[in-house]
Amino acid sequence: MSQQLPPFAELLAQCTTSAVHLETRDVYATDIEDQDLKAWRAGELAGLDDRSSWWDGFHDAVANAVARGVTVQRARVVSLPATEYIRFEHACTPRNLAAGEDVRWLPRNQALGLLLPAHDCWLFDGELVRWHHFAGDGTHLRDELDERPVSADRAGQAFAAVWDRAVPHAEFVLD
């Protein structure tokens, strides 16, 4: 039986201290980003000065959380040389930063020795994990909420280990 999940924005709105996102895939296939990916490929990705063309509900939710004092962080573990999708994500990351997120990157070869979860996840207030399930081609299959303290603790430890080794976005070079 599938689990009915609250929307991401609702989970973030309930946060009081922190929301951290661990990403470990090199390819994501999301319909939401398809137009931006096509624009990026064509060299036509809207700049930060054209906020109305890229700011959306996700960015609103992050900005609102940050305004309430919630720390929002994203750590990406990536293979180098980077895939096309990771290059696209890197180009779009200033949008996350503009919303108030702090983003760091860790080359996969520098993650040796870290115990990382099999799935990407968000961890809200160190207590609630939202696991993301993907197919091999990057297609999003489903999300799952996990309130088990052991899961939250392990996800938090994995995120912290990556975060400590990762490079801030402004300093991270893909080549």
GROMACS .gro file of C-alpha atoms in nm, residues 52-121:
model
   70
   52SER     CA    1   0.994   3.568  -1.245
   53SER     CA    2   1.096   3.314  -1.510
   54TRP     CA    3   1.251   3.063  -1.268
   55TRP     CA    4   1.129   3.134  -0.914
   56ASP     CA    5   0.865   2.878  -0.821
   57GLY     CA    6   0.692   2.713  -0.525
   58PHE     CA    7   1.006   2.529  -0.422
   59HIS     CA    8   1.205   2.851  -0.401
   60ASP     CA    9   0.920   3.019  -0.209
   61ALA     CA   10   0.913   2.734   0.043
   62VAL     CA   11   1.290   2.753   0.097
   63ALA     CA   12   1.291   3.133   0.124
   64ASN     CA   13   1.003   3.124   0.374
   65ALA     CA   14   1.178   2.861   0.586
   66VAL     CA   15   1.507   3.053   0.584
   67ALA     CA   16   1.320   3.373   0.680
   68ARG     CA   17   1.184   3.184   0.984
   69GLY     CA   18   1.540   3.090   1.085
   70VAL     CA   19   1.550   2.737   0.942
   71THR     CA   20   1.889   2.634   0.804
   72VAL     CA   21   1.849   2.475   0.459
   73GLN     CA   22   2.149   2.285   0.323
   74ARG     CA   23   2.209   2.063   0.021
   75ALA     CA   24   2.508   1.835  -0.031
   76ARG     CA   25   2.570   1.675  -0.370
   77VAL     CA   26   2.801   1.378  -0.419
   78VAL     CA   27   2.897   1.374  -0.786
   79SER     CA   28   3.115   1.181  -1.026
   80LEU     CA   29   3.381   1.365  -1.223
   81PRO     CA   30   3.395   1.424  -1.507
   82ALA     CA   31   3.041   1.542  -1.448
   83THR     CA   32   2.741   1.419  -1.641
   84GLU     CA   33   2.541   1.662  -1.850
   85TYR     CA   34   2.273   1.669  -1.581
   86ILE     CA   35   2.522   1.760  -1.306
   87ARG     CA   36   2.657   2.041  -1.526
   88PHE     CA   37   2.299   2.164  -1.562
   89GLU     CA   38   2.243   2.143  -1.184
   90HIS     CA   39   2.563   2.336  -1.124
   91ALA     CA   40   2.443   2.609  -1.361
   92CYS     CA   41   2.107   2.629  -1.180
   93THR     CA   42   2.245   2.623  -0.824
   94PRO     CA   43   2.257   3.005  -0.796
   95ARG     CA   44   1.876   2.980  -0.784
   96ASN     CA   45   1.898   2.763  -0.472
   97LEU     CA   46   2.143   3.008  -0.320
   98ALA     CA   47   1.915   3.302  -0.401
   99ALA     CA   48   1.636   3.129  -0.209
  100GLY     CA   49   1.864   3.096   0.094
  101GLU     CA   50   1.992   2.741   0.058
  102ASP     CA   51   2.357   2.662   0.128
  103VAL     CA   52   2.493   2.414  -0.129
  104ARG     CA   53   2.812   2.211  -0.127
  105TRP     CA   54   2.961   1.959  -0.370
  106LEU     CA   55   3.171   1.650  -0.300
  107PRO     CA   56   3.348   1.466  -0.580
  108ARG     CA   57   3.260   1.098  -0.546
  109ASN     CA   58   3.627   0.995  -0.528
  110GLN     CA   59   3.658   1.205  -0.210
  111ALA     CA   60   3.367   1.020  -0.048
  112LEU     CA   61   3.571   0.703   0.002
  113GLY     CA   62   3.517   0.561   0.347
  114LEU     CA   63   3.184   0.736   0.402
  115LEU     CA   64   2.876   0.526   0.465
  116LEU     CA   65   2.604   0.680   0.249
  117PRO     CA   66   2.239   0.581   0.222
  118ALA     CA   67   2.119   0.398  -0.088
  119HIS     CA   68   1.865   0.674  -0.155
  120ASP     CA   69   1.871   1.051  -0.174
  121CYS     CA   70   1.685   1.211   0.114
   0.00000   0.00000   0.00000
